[in-house]
Coordinates of C-alpha atoms and ligand atoms in Angstrom, one line a residue:
X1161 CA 101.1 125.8 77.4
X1162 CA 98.0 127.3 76.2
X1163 CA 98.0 124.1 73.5
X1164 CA 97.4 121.8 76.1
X1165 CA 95.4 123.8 78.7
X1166 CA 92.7 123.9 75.2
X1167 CA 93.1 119.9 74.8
X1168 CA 92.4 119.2 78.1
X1169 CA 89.9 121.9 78.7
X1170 CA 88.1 120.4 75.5
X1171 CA 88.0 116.6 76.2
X1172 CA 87.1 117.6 80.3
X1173 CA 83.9 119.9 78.7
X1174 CA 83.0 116.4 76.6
X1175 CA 83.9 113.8 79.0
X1176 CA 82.6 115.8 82.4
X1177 CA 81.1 118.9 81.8
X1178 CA 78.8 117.7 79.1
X1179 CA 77.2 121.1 78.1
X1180 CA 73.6 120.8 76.3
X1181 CA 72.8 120.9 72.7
X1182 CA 71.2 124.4 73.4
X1183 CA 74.6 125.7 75.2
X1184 CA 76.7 124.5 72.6
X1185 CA 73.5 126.6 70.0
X1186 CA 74.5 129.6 72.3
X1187 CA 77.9 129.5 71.4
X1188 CA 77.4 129.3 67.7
X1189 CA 74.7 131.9 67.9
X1190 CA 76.5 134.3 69.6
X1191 CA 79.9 134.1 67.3
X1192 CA 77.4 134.3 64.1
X1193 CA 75.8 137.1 65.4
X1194 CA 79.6 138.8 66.1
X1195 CA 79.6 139.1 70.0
X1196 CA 83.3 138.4 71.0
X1197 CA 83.8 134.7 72.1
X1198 CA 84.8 136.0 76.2
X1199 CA 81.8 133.9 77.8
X1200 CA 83.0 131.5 80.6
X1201 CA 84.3 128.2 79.2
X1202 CA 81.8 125.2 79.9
X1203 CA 83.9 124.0 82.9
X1204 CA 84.1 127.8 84.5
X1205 CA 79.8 128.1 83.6
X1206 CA 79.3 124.6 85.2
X1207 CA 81.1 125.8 88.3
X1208 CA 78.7 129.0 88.3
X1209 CA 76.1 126.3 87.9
X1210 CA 77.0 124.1 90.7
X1211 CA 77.8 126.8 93.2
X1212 CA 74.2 128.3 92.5
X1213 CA 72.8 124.6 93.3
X1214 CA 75.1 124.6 96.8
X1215 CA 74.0 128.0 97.8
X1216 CA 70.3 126.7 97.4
X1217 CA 70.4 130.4 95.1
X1218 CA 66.3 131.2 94.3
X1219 CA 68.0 134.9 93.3
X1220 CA 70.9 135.7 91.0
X1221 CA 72.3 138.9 89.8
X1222 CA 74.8 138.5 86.6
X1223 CA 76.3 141.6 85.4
X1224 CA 77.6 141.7 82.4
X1225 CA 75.3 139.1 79.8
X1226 CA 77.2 138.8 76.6
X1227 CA 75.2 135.8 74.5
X1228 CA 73.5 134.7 77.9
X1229 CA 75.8 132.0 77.7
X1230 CA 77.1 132.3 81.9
X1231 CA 72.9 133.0 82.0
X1232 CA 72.2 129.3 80.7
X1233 CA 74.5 127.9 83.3
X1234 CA 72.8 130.4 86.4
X1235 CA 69.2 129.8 85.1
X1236 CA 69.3 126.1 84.5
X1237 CA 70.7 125.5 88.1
X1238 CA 67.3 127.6 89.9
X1239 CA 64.0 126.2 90.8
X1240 CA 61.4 127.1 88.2
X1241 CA 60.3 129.8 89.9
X1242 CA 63.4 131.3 90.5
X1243 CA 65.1 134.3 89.1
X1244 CA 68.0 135.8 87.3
X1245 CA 68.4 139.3 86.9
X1246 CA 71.0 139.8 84.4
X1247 CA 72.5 143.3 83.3
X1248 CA 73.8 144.2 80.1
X1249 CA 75.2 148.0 78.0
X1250 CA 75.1 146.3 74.7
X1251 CA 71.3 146.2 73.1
X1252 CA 72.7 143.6 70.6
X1253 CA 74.1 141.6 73.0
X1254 CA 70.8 141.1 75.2
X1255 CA 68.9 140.5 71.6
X1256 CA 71.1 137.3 71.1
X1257 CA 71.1 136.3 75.0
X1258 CA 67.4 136.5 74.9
X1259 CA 67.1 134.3 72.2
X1260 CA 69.9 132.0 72.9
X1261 CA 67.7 131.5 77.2
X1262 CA 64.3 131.1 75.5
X1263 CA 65.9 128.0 73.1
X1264 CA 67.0 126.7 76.2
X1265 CA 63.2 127.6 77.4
X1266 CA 65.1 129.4 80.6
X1267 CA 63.6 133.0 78.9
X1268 CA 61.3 133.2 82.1
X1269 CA 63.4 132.5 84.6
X1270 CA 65.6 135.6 83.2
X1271 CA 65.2 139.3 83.0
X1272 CA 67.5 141.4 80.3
X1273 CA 68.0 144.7 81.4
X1274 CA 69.5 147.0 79.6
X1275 CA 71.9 149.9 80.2
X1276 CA 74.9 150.3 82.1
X1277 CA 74.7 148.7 85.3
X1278 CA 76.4 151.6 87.6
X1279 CA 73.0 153.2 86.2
X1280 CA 70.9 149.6 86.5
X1281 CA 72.2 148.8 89.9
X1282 CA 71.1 151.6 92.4
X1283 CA 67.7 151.5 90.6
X1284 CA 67.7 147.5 92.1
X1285 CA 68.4 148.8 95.3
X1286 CA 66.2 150.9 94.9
X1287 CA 63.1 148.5 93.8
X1288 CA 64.1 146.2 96.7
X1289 CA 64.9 143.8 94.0
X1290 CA 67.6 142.5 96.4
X1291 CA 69.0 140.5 98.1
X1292 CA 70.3 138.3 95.8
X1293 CA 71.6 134.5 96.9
X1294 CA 74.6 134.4 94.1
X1295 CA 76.1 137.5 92.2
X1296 CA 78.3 137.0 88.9
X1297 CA 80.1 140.1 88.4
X1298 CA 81.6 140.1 84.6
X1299 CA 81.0 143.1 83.2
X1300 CA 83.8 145.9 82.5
X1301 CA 87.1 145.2 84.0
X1302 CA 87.6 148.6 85.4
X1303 CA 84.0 149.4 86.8
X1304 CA 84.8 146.1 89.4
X1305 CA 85.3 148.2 92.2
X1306 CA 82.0 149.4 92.1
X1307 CA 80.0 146.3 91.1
X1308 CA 81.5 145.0 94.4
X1309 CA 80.0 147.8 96.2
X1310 CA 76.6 147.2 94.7
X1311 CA 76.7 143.7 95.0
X1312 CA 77.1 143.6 98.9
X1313 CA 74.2 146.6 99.1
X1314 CA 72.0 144.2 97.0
X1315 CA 73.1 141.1 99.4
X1316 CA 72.4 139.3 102.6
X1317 CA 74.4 137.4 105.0
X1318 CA 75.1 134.0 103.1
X1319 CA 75.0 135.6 99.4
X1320 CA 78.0 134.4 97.6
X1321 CA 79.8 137.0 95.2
X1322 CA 82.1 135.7 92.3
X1323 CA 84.1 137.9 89.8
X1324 CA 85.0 136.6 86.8
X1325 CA 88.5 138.0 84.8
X1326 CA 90.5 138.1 87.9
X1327 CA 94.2 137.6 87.4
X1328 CA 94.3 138.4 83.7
X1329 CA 97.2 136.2 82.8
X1330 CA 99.1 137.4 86.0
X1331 CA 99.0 141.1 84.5
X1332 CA 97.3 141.9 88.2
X1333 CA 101.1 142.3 89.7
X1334 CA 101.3 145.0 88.1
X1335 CA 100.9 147.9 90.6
X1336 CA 102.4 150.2 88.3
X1337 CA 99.9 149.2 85.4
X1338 CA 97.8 151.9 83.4
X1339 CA 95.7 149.5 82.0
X1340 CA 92.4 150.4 83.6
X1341 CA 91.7 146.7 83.9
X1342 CA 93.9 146.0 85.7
X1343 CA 93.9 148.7 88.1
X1344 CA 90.1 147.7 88.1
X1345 CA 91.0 144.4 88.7
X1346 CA 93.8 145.4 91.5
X1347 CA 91.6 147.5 93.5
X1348 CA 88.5 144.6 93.7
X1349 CA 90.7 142.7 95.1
X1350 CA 92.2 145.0 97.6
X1351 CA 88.1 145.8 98.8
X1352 CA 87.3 142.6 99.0
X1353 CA 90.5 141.6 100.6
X1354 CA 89.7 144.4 103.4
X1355 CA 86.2 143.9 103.8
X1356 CA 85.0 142.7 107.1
X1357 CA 81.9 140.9 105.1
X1358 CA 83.4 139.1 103.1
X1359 CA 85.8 135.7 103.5
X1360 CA 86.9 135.2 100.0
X1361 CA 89.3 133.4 98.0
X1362 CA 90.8 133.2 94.2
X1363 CA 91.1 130.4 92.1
X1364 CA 93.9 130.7 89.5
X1365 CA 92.2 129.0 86.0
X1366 CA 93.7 127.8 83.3
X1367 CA 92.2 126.2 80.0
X1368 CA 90.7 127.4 77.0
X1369 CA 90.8 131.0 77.8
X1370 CA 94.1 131.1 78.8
X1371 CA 95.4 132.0 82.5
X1372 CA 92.9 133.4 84.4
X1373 CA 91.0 133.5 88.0
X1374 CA 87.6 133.6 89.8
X1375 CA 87.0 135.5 93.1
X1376 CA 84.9 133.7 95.3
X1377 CA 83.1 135.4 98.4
X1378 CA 80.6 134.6 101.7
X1379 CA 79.4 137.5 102.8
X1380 CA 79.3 137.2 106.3
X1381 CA 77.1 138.6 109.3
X1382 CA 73.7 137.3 111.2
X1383 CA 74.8 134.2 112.5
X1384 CA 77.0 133.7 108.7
X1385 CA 80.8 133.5 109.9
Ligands
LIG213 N1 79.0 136.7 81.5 C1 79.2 136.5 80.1 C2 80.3 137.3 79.5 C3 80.2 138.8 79.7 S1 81.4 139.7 78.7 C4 79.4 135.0 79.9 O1 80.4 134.5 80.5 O2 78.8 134.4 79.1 C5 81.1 141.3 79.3 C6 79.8 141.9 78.9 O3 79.6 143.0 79.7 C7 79.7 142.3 77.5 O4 78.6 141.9 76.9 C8 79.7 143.9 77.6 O5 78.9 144.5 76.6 C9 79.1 144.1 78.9 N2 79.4 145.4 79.5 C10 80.6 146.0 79.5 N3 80.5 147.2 80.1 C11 79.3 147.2 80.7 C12 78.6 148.1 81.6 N4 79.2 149.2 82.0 N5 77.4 147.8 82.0 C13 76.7 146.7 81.6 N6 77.3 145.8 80.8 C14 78.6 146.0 80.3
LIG214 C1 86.9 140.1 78.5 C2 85.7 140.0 79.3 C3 85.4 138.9 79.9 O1 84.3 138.8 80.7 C4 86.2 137.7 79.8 O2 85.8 136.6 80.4 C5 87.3 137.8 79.0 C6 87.7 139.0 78.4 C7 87.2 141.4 77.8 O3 86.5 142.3 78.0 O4 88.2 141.4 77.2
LIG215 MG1 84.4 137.0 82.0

């Protein structure tokens, strides 16, 4: 199947997506410069980017950067003074996204930070750089259970949490699994599943990434239900 899920993924980025010329740069950029081509598909970013419209989002937290590519599509969907904090291990890999958002001339609507973000994120709390309107959690597989954890300190009532990577081909079955992804993967969903914040659901993905799914969560509270 994954023949066709590329086909059709590829002529609905052309035909409805319709990614920029500087999107389409990041992509190039990024594989020149060696990063490992794991960004969102256009479709998957354009969701990211259409969501952050819906949510009115002035605030977004991404964690996990890559090439900035995901950025591009967060950025490009906030008001010009709006802001995305994005958090990223890799030096190298914030180089290339910084360069890939200023093309776009999104570079000062975005903040690199880098490090790892269980180390990044309590120092947000602790600036009051919160709350965020939209949080993109994409970073390592098995750190998920604690990126939800920060996310909903770093929220408010109406924030909406998505997590990229969730069904992993449909290897997040497997209970027995030692793959730390997926027990990563296993456990966010179980949280958010069980958290009385949060009214969530998963969409199962296919295209040119394969099988895959996307958490999306309200957190609730203050009049949010
Ligand atoms: N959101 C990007 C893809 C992110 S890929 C997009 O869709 O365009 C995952 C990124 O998370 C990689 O760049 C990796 O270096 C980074 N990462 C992995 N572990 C991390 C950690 N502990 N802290 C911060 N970033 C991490
Ligand atoms: C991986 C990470 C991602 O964010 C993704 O979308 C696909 C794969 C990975 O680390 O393998
Ligand atoms: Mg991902």
């Amino acid at each position: 199947m994954q023949e066709i899920w590329t086909a059709v993924d590829g002529w609905l980025t052309e035909t409805v997506v319709r990614p920029g010329t500087e999107w389409i740069a990041a992509e190039a950029d990024s594989a020149a410069a060696g990063l490992p081509p794991i960004q969102v598909t256009a479709a998957q970013g354009k969701l990211l980017h259409l969501l952050a419209r819906l949510a009115g989002a002035r605030r977004v937290l991404e964690i996990g950067t890559l090439g900035g590519y995901s950025t591009l599509w967060l950025a490009s969907a906030l008001p010009q003074d709006g802001r995305v904090i994005t958090l990223e291990r890799d030096p190298h890999h914030a180089e290339v996204a910084r360069k890939n958002l200023a093309r776009a001339g999104l570079a000062a609507r975005v903040e690199v930070r880098v490090g790892p973000a269980l180390a990044l994120l309590p120092q947000l709390v602790e600036e009051g750089a919160g709350p965020f309107d939209l949080v993109f959690i994409d970073a390592d597989k098995s750190e998920y259970p604690g990126y939800l954890r920060w996310s909903l300190a770093l929220a408010r009532p109406g924030t909406l949490l998505v997590g990229d990577n969730v069904v992993r081909s449909g290897a997040v079955l497997e209970g027995e699994s030692s793959d730390p992804r997926v027990v990563g993967a296993r456990a966010f969903h179980e949280l958010v599943g069980a958290e009385p914040r949060l009214s969530a659901t998963v969409i199962q993905t296919v295209g040119s990434k394969g099988y895959d799914g996307l958490t999306v969560a309200l957190v609730l509270g203050d009049g949010v239900r």
